[in-house]
Amino acid sequence: MNEEQHIVSGFDRDLEAIQAKVMKMGGLVEAAILDASKSLKNRDEELAEQVRNADQAIDELEDQINADCAQVLALRAPTAVDLRVVLSVMKIAANLERIGDYAKNMAKRTSVLVHMTPVEGARGGLRRMAREVQLMLKDVLDAYIQRDAELARDVLERDRDIDQMYNALFREFLTFMMEDPRYISPCMHLHFIAKNTERMGDHVTSIAEQVIYLVTGQMPEDTRPKATRIEAE
Amino acid sequence: MNEEQHIVSGFDRDLEAIQAKVMKMGGLVEAAILDASKSLKNRDEELAEQVRNADQAIDELEDQINADCAQVLALRAPTAVDLRVVLSVMKIAANLERIGDYAKNMAKRTSVLVHMTPVEGARGGLRRMAREVQLMLKDVLDAYIQRDAELARDVLERDRDIDQMYNALFREFLTFMMEDPRYISPCMHLHFIAKNTERMGDHVTSIAEQVIYLVTGQMPEDTRPKATRIEAE
């Protein structure tokens, strides 16, 4: 075994350890999305509280991943594809952290909403939307591990459904608010939850783009998600 | 001049070029914030359109900065402080890009709002808030260039004012909506603008934390802005 092979496999070992942390982080974020939307659906304050507390572990994992990546950059000085992978991992971790924040925010608003007039019918739609985002996240993490650009592209496509779900909910909330002023306050919160869930979808989309970039060496053509989707009304 | 000095100064030259792009990006983002809030205040659809179009240049600068940083990492293999600077620059550029997106979003909503019932009084508060965020951004970029942790800490402090301004606007919009159902739709948009402006403040805060990290080697103690402020109601 020559020196170069030794260096390469050292990098691979480091990367594997970092990727394990990314997967762990992804699992925690998926759970946060599901639990947050469940707490909203069932008006379960205790579960909402758990989601809020669980976010710290997600944040800490991101810090660890950043520190690990910095160390790999310093010690291994990767170039070309290896460098691209390390930079992608940092971006993916940042996206996961943001999704976790949005889940935490959903839980925080749930804690407020349980003390307000219930808006019947709206919470089911929000839960379906959150469920769909969680499935997209699951798939994009699989796509990352398997370096599967096709699956990542599929996730990109599905973000359109999320946008449509958001638009439908937006109109629904407006109708509720027009009908009865008592719905205005709760609907403001529900609307933010819908918007934040849509933003989770945008961050999943960003991860999908990172995967495509990683596998193919270039970003997918027709999108810059941050510039287009995040602000789609 | 020995080889090591040569390498170091090569890194410095590269970094200087990258930092120049960050400053240019910062200037464009500052202008976007000011123009977007001006277009909102004056119901100026044309200016709003300009802001929306100008966002592409901001996005492109971020792409360039990322590519330049990747190249520096690959060619110079920086370690210790130098590595920290490069990673910070990437994070700062990402934050600037997001702030630019929020400004673009404000402009997009302005284009919708000009066709709705004007909500008198609200737009002044939004403009003051945007102006304050723009000043914070200006200061944090100065703090970055001058490696001034004190100024960065001052920016951190000022983010509380932004949060207070947001909370006051939130209550104001609720009152409008309760008073007259015709205000519901425009107030939803104004509320999102307020929230997005508050989020711009969070991203300025993230930059301030990067500056503090860069100068002192550690993150400021009492905050993880993404975990706390971004979701402050």
XYZ file of C-alpha atoms in Angstrom:
466
model
C 0.000 0.000 0.000
C 1.571 3.274 -1.050
C 1.281 6.606 0.736
C -1.425 7.965 -1.512
C -3.752 5.037 -0.912
C -3.177 5.444 2.782
C -4.215 9.092 2.652
C -7.288 8.332 0.571
C -8.553 5.655 2.883
C -7.955 7.909 5.873
C -10.190 10.477 4.239
C -12.821 7.837 3.509
C -12.846 6.721 7.127
C -13.255 10.310 8.305
C -16.000 10.936 5.813
C -17.859 7.806 6.827
C -17.891 8.934 10.439
C -19.182 12.360 9.440
C -21.853 10.878 7.200
C -23.036 8.716 10.064
C -23.625 11.902 12.036
C -25.491 13.439 9.112
C -27.759 10.390 8.976
C -28.343 10.564 12.709
C -29.168 14.238 12.378
C -31.545 13.452 9.510
C -33.312 10.849 11.628
C -33.790 13.314 14.458
C -35.132 15.950 12.083
C -37.574 13.483 10.508
C -38.826 12.586 13.986
C -39.150 16.280 14.872
C -41.321 16.935 11.812
C -43.600 13.995 12.555
C -43.885 14.730 16.272
C -44.469 18.437 15.745
C -47.298 17.830 13.293
C -48.751 15.129 15.546
C -48.703 17.497 18.513
C -50.483 20.094 16.392
C -53.096 17.636 15.182
C -53.839 16.273 18.662
C -53.356 19.582 20.494
C -50.767 17.720 22.565
C -48.818 20.279 24.574
C -46.540 17.719 26.168
C -45.356 16.320 22.846
C -44.858 19.865 21.572
C -42.640 20.531 24.568
C -40.601 17.412 23.772
C -40.037 18.564 20.203
C -38.837 21.955 21.443
C -36.349 20.315 23.779
C -35.156 17.798 21.221
C -33.926 20.548 18.910
C -30.780 21.055 20.960
C -29.451 17.631 19.993
C -29.938 18.565 16.333
C -28.069 21.828 16.788
C -25.232 20.078 18.555
C -24.895 17.551 15.760
C -24.570 20.372 13.264
C -21.807 21.936 15.358
C -20.026 18.578 15.515
C -20.342 18.012 11.782
C -18.947 21.483 11.084
C -16.038 20.878 13.436
C -15.362 17.451 11.925
C -15.443 18.854 8.399
C -13.070 21.669 9.356
C -10.704 19.094 10.810
C -10.830 16.945 7.690
C -10.143 19.987 5.538
C -7.184 20.924 7.731
C -5.690 17.445 8.105
C -6.474 15.808 4.765
C -6.555 18.861 2.477
C -8.954 17.097 0.099
C -9.263 18.283 -3.496
C -11.623 17.683 -6.430
C -14.488 15.311 -5.625
C -13.402 14.781 -2.025
C -13.465 18.501 -1.367
C -16.857 18.763 -3.021
C -18.203 16.061 -0.713
C -16.981 17.817 2.426
C -18.463 21.152 1.361
C -21.740 19.439 0.450
C -21.916 17.753 3.830
C -21.641 21.117 5.558
C -24.414 22.548 3.413
C -26.631 19.519 3.986
C -26.113 19.780 7.747
C -27.016 23.478 7.615
C -30.218 22.640 5.739
C -31.116 19.920 8.222
C -30.583 22.330 11.085
C -32.976 24.816 9.510
C -35.619 22.153 8.954
C -35.249 21.200 12.605
C -35.773 24.842 13.551
C -38.973 24.982 11.563
C -40.231 21.841 13.300
C -39.379 23.408 16.635
C -41.224 26.530 15.587
C -44.265 24.431 14.690
C -44.155 22.958 18.179
C -43.865 26.411 19.746
C -46.884 27.645 17.861
C -48.772 24.497 18.858
C -48.186 25.415 22.493
C -49.840 28.759 21.768
C -52.627 27.323 19.594
C -53.914 24.885 22.215
C -55.119 27.910 24.166
C -57.039 29.384 21.222
C -60.291 28.636 19.427
C -59.756 25.368 17.507
C -59.920 25.763 13.712
C -61.529 22.531 12.577
C -60.372 20.970 9.328
C -57.180 22.959 8.922
C -54.920 20.784 11.000
C -55.445 17.667 8.876
C -54.119 19.449 5.793
C -51.109 20.708 7.715
C -50.349 17.234 8.937
C -50.510 15.761 5.444
C -48.170 18.464 4.221
C -45.687 17.787 7.040
C -45.894 14.064 6.360
C -45.072 14.621 2.710
C -42.072 16.779 3.595
C -40.827 14.115 5.995
C -41.022 11.490 3.237
C -39.138 13.774 0.857
C -36.461 14.229 3.503
C -36.200 10.486 4.011
C -35.788 9.951 0.270
C -33.249 12.719 -0.208
C -31.082 11.294 2.574
C -31.282 7.879 0.906
C -30.362 9.565 -2.379
C -27.372 11.143 -0.675
C -26.048 7.920 0.828
C -26.600 5.993 -2.406
C -25.379 8.887 -4.574
C -28.631 8.517 -6.503
C -29.217 11.607 -8.644
C -32.428 10.149 -10.077
C -34.048 9.853 -6.671
C -32.848 13.366 -5.815
C -34.512 14.681 -8.985
C -37.711 12.922 -7.988
C -37.613 14.775 -4.663
C -37.155 18.060 -6.527
C -40.277 17.329 -8.540
C -42.351 16.553 -5.485
C -41.659 19.951 -3.971
C -44.282 21.305 -6.367
C -46.946 19.315 -4.517
C -45.854 20.969 -1.307
C -46.219 24.391 -2.884
C -49.710 23.495 -4.080
C -50.685 22.216 -0.652
C -49.467 25.474 0.841
C -51.457 27.576 -1.607
C -54.633 25.619 -0.865
C -54.132 26.075 2.875
C -53.436 29.785 2.449
C -56.809 30.273 0.766
C -58.532 28.113 3.364
C -57.145 30.203 6.223
C -58.195 33.435 4.526
C -61.748 32.105 4.282
C -61.803 31.167 7.959
C -60.529 34.598 8.948
C -63.124 36.393 6.860
C -65.904 34.281 8.362
C -65.177 34.882 12.002
C -62.724 37.330 13.647
C -62.106 34.803 16.429
C -60.269 32.711 13.830
C -57.875 35.527 12.921
C -55.293 34.904 15.644
C -55.187 31.099 15.386
C -55.173 31.298 11.584
C -52.173 33.633 11.644
C -50.283 30.928 13.515
C -51.581 28.135 11.305
C -50.623 30.132 8.254
C -47.078 30.536 9.566
C -46.916 26.825 10.242
C -47.993 26.156 6.659
C -45.417 28.630 5.339
C -42.693 27.118 7.500
C -43.583 23.631 6.321
C -43.331 24.857 2.760
C -39.903 26.249 3.657
C -38.891 22.860 5.054
C -39.676 21.558 1.576
C -37.380 24.209 0.099
C -34.548 23.075 2.332
C -35.139 19.440 1.370
C -34.948 20.673 -2.199
C -31.619 22.362 -1.475
C -30.303 19.061 -0.166
C -31.556 17.344 -3.325
C -29.619 19.876 -5.387
C -26.489 19.231 -3.354
C -26.876 15.508 -4.051
C -27.278 16.135 -7.771
C -24.253 18.436 -7.714
C -22.272 15.809 -5.866
C -23.126 13.021 -8.300
C -23.111 14.901 -11.600
C -20.728 17.762 -10.838
C -23.295 20.394 -11.727
C -26.374 21.969 -10.217
C -29.749 20.998 -11.746
C -30.644 23.350 -14.531
C -33.968 25.034 -14.123
C -33.771 25.864 -10.459
C -32.211 27.980 -7.868
C -34.595 26.958 -5.121
C -33.688 29.747 -2.757
C -34.362 32.301 -5.417
C -37.608 30.830 -6.650
C -39.426 28.461 -4.398
C -38.762 29.936 -1.012
C -40.653 33.002 -1.981
C -43.362 31.429 -4.035
C -46.468 32.833 -2.435
C 11.526 35.414 0.638
C 11.208 31.741 1.482
C 8.616 29.312 0.182
C 6.348 29.514 3.213
C 6.015 33.286 3.036
C 5.235 32.972 -0.618
C 2.397 30.524 0.118
C 0.998 32.680 2.891
C 0.912 35.795 0.793
C -0.708 33.850 -2.041
C -3.492 32.902 0.339
C -3.818 36.499 1.486
C -4.144 37.725 -2.074
C -6.816 35.133 -2.813
C -8.667 35.993 0.358
C -8.570 39.691 -0.410
C -10.175 39.088 -3.793
C -12.879 36.965 -2.211
C -13.527 39.527 0.499
C -13.930 42.208 -2.130
C -16.735 40.112 -3.612
C -18.333 39.692 -0.191
C -18.298 43.471 0.252
C -19.802 43.974 -3.171
C -22.477 41.422 -2.330
C -23.129 43.198 0.971
C -23.550 46.500 -0.830
C -26.068 45.003 -3.250
C -28.006 43.429 -0.383
C -28.090 46.721 1.535
C -29.429 48.453 -1.561
C -32.037 45.700 -2.022
C -33.309 46.166 1.537
C -33.583 49.927 1.152
C -35.169 49.806 -2.298
C -37.625 47.085 -1.331
C -38.846 48.995 1.707
C -38.986 52.204 -0.307
C -41.090 50.504 -2.987
C -43.421 49.240 -0.267
C -43.721 52.651 1.359
C -44.409 54.462 -1.905
C -46.413 51.667 -3.526
C -43.851 51.834 -6.333
C -44.335 48.807 -8.553
C -41.492 49.702 -10.885
C -38.918 49.902 -8.112
C -40.258 46.616 -6.707
C -39.678 45.040 -10.104
C -36.101 46.350 -10.132
C -35.401 44.789 -6.733
C -36.728 41.452 -7.948
C -34.477 41.532 -10.985
C -31.435 42.679 -9.034
C -31.476 39.551 -6.882
C -29.836 37.505 -9.619
C -26.588 39.440 -9.321
C -26.572 38.666 -5.588
C -27.130 34.965 -6.227
C -24.358 34.912 -8.809
C -21.921 36.552 -6.414
C -22.663 33.861 -3.848
C -21.942 31.179 -6.443
C -18.671 32.887 -7.334
C -17.635 33.224 -3.700
C -18.374 29.553 -3.095
C -16.371 28.552 -6.149
C -13.478 30.827 -5.161
C -13.455 29.447 -1.625
C -13.464 25.872 -2.906
C -10.540 26.717 -5.134
C -8.593 28.291 -2.266
C -9.266 25.229 -0.125
C -8.070 22.953 -2.915
C -5.017 24.964 -3.949
C -3.818 26.471 -0.678
C -5.054 23.844 1.785
C -5.284 26.462 4.541
C -5.255 25.386 8.197
C -6.001 26.962 11.572
C -7.062 30.619 11.336
C -6.847 30.727 7.551
C -9.199 27.777 7.255
C -11.559 29.387 9.736
C -11.641 32.555 7.628
C -12.517 30.685 4.440
C -15.316 28.735 6.130
C -16.632 31.937 7.697
C -16.670 33.700 4.356
C -18.835 30.940 2.892
C -21.254 31.197 5.784
C -21.379 34.982 5.544
C -22.100 34.783 1.810
C -24.901 32.271 2.484
C -26.428 34.646 5.033
C -26.185 37.581 2.629
C -27.889 35.540 -0.057
C -30.786 34.760 2.284
C -31.159 38.409 3.272
C -31.258 39.267 -0.418
C -33.997 36.686 -0.887
C -36.072 38.257 1.849
C -35.669 41.674 0.229
C -36.766 40.172 -3.062
C -39.725 38.614 -1.307
C -40.659 42.007 0.146
C -40.617 43.430 -3.369
C -42.771 40.559 -4.655
C -45.344 41.143 -1.957
C -45.249 44.865 -2.703
C -46.265 44.089 -6.280
C -49.293 42.271 -4.864
C -50.064 44.858 -2.189
C -50.331 47.790 -4.585
C -53.512 46.179 -5.900
C -55.081 45.848 -2.451
C -56.711 48.203 0.054
C -53.920 50.378 1.486
C -53.318 49.844 5.191
C -52.412 53.303 6.446
C -49.790 53.643 9.154
C -48.351 50.150 8.882
C -45.882 50.808 6.123
C -43.964 53.458 8.050
C -43.160 50.986 10.821
C -42.043 48.401 8.315
C -39.756 50.893 6.644
C -38.151 51.893 9.941
C -37.563 48.246 10.726
C -35.968 47.602 7.322
C -33.802 50.711 7.710
C -32.559 49.471 11.080
C -31.700 46.049 9.626
C -29.809 47.706 6.770
C -27.750 49.739 9.272
C -26.999 46.586 11.265
C -25.853 44.906 8.061
C -23.613 47.836 7.207
C -22.041 47.731 10.669
C -21.538 43.982 10.690
C -19.743 44.115 7.351
C -17.508 46.878 8.726
C -16.941 44.695 11.783
C -15.954 41.853 9.493
C -13.452 43.829 7.465
C -11.961 45.443 10.557
C -12.105 42.197 12.580
C -13.934 44.218 15.237
C -15.633 41.866 17.714
C -16.906 44.783 19.790
C -18.862 46.234 16.895
C -20.167 42.762 16.056
C -21.413 42.394 19.635
C -23.133 45.747 19.359
C -24.976 44.461 16.278
C -26.030 41.355 18.230
C -27.541 43.579 20.906
C -29.464 45.660 18.422
C -31.271 42.616 17.077
C -33.478 42.827 20.166
C -34.876 46.132 18.911
C -35.804 44.422 15.663
C -37.651 41.712 17.568
C -39.533 44.353 19.533
C -40.438 46.236 16.373
C -41.750 43.009 14.888
C -43.879 42.236 17.929
C -45.414 45.722 17.875
C -46.245 45.373 14.170
C -47.727 41.912 14.710
C -50.185 43.338 17.256
C -50.947 46.302 15.015
C -51.807 44.032 12.077
C -54.053 41.865 14.241
C -55.992 44.972 15.283
C -56.446 46.078 11.681
C -57.675 42.625 10.682
C -60.178 42.476 13.516
C -61.506 45.926 12.607
C -62.211 45.318 8.952
C -62.158 42.066 6.928
C -60.905 44.011 3.897
C -57.629 44.423 5.768
C -57.159 40.679 6.251
C -55.486 39.927 2.916
C -53.143 42.923 2.834
C -52.278 42.454 6.499
C -51.306 38.835 5.882
C -48.763 40.086 3.365
C -47.597 42.935 5.588
C -47.222 40.498 8.434
C -45.040 38.244 6.308
C -42.944 41.223 5.300
C -42.495 42.086 8.974
C -41.569 38.503 9.789
C -39.143 38.323 6.894
C -37.530 41.583 7.962
C -37.123 40.145 11.431
C -35.484 37.117 9.819
C -33.105 39.398 7.919
C -32.076 40.626 11.355
C -31.446 37.025 12.409
C -29.159 36.511 9.443
C -27.280 39.733 10.217
C -26.921 38.318 13.718
C -25.498 35.091 12.304
C -22.899 37.138 10.433
C -22.083 39.002 13.654
C -21.522 35.660 15.357
C -19.234 34.540 12.544
C -17.201 37.737 13.009
C -16.940 37.144 16.750
C -15.931 33.548 16.098
C -13.334 34.688 13.609
C -11.783 37.248 15.945
C -12.028 35.449 19.272
C -12.000 31.805 18.176
C -15.279 31.058 19.898
C -18.956 31.676 19.354
C -20.614 34.273 21.619
C -21.954 32.642 24.721
C -25.614 33.238 25.297
C -26.865 32.793 21.755
C -27.553 30.367 19.036
C -29.491 32.749 16.883
C -30.950 30.123 14.589
C -32.274 28.191 17.548
C -33.632 31.153 19.455
C -34.295 34.346 17.583
C -35.491 33.019 14.279
C -38.461 31.509 15.950
C -39.109 34.197 18.501
C -42.737 35.007 17.963
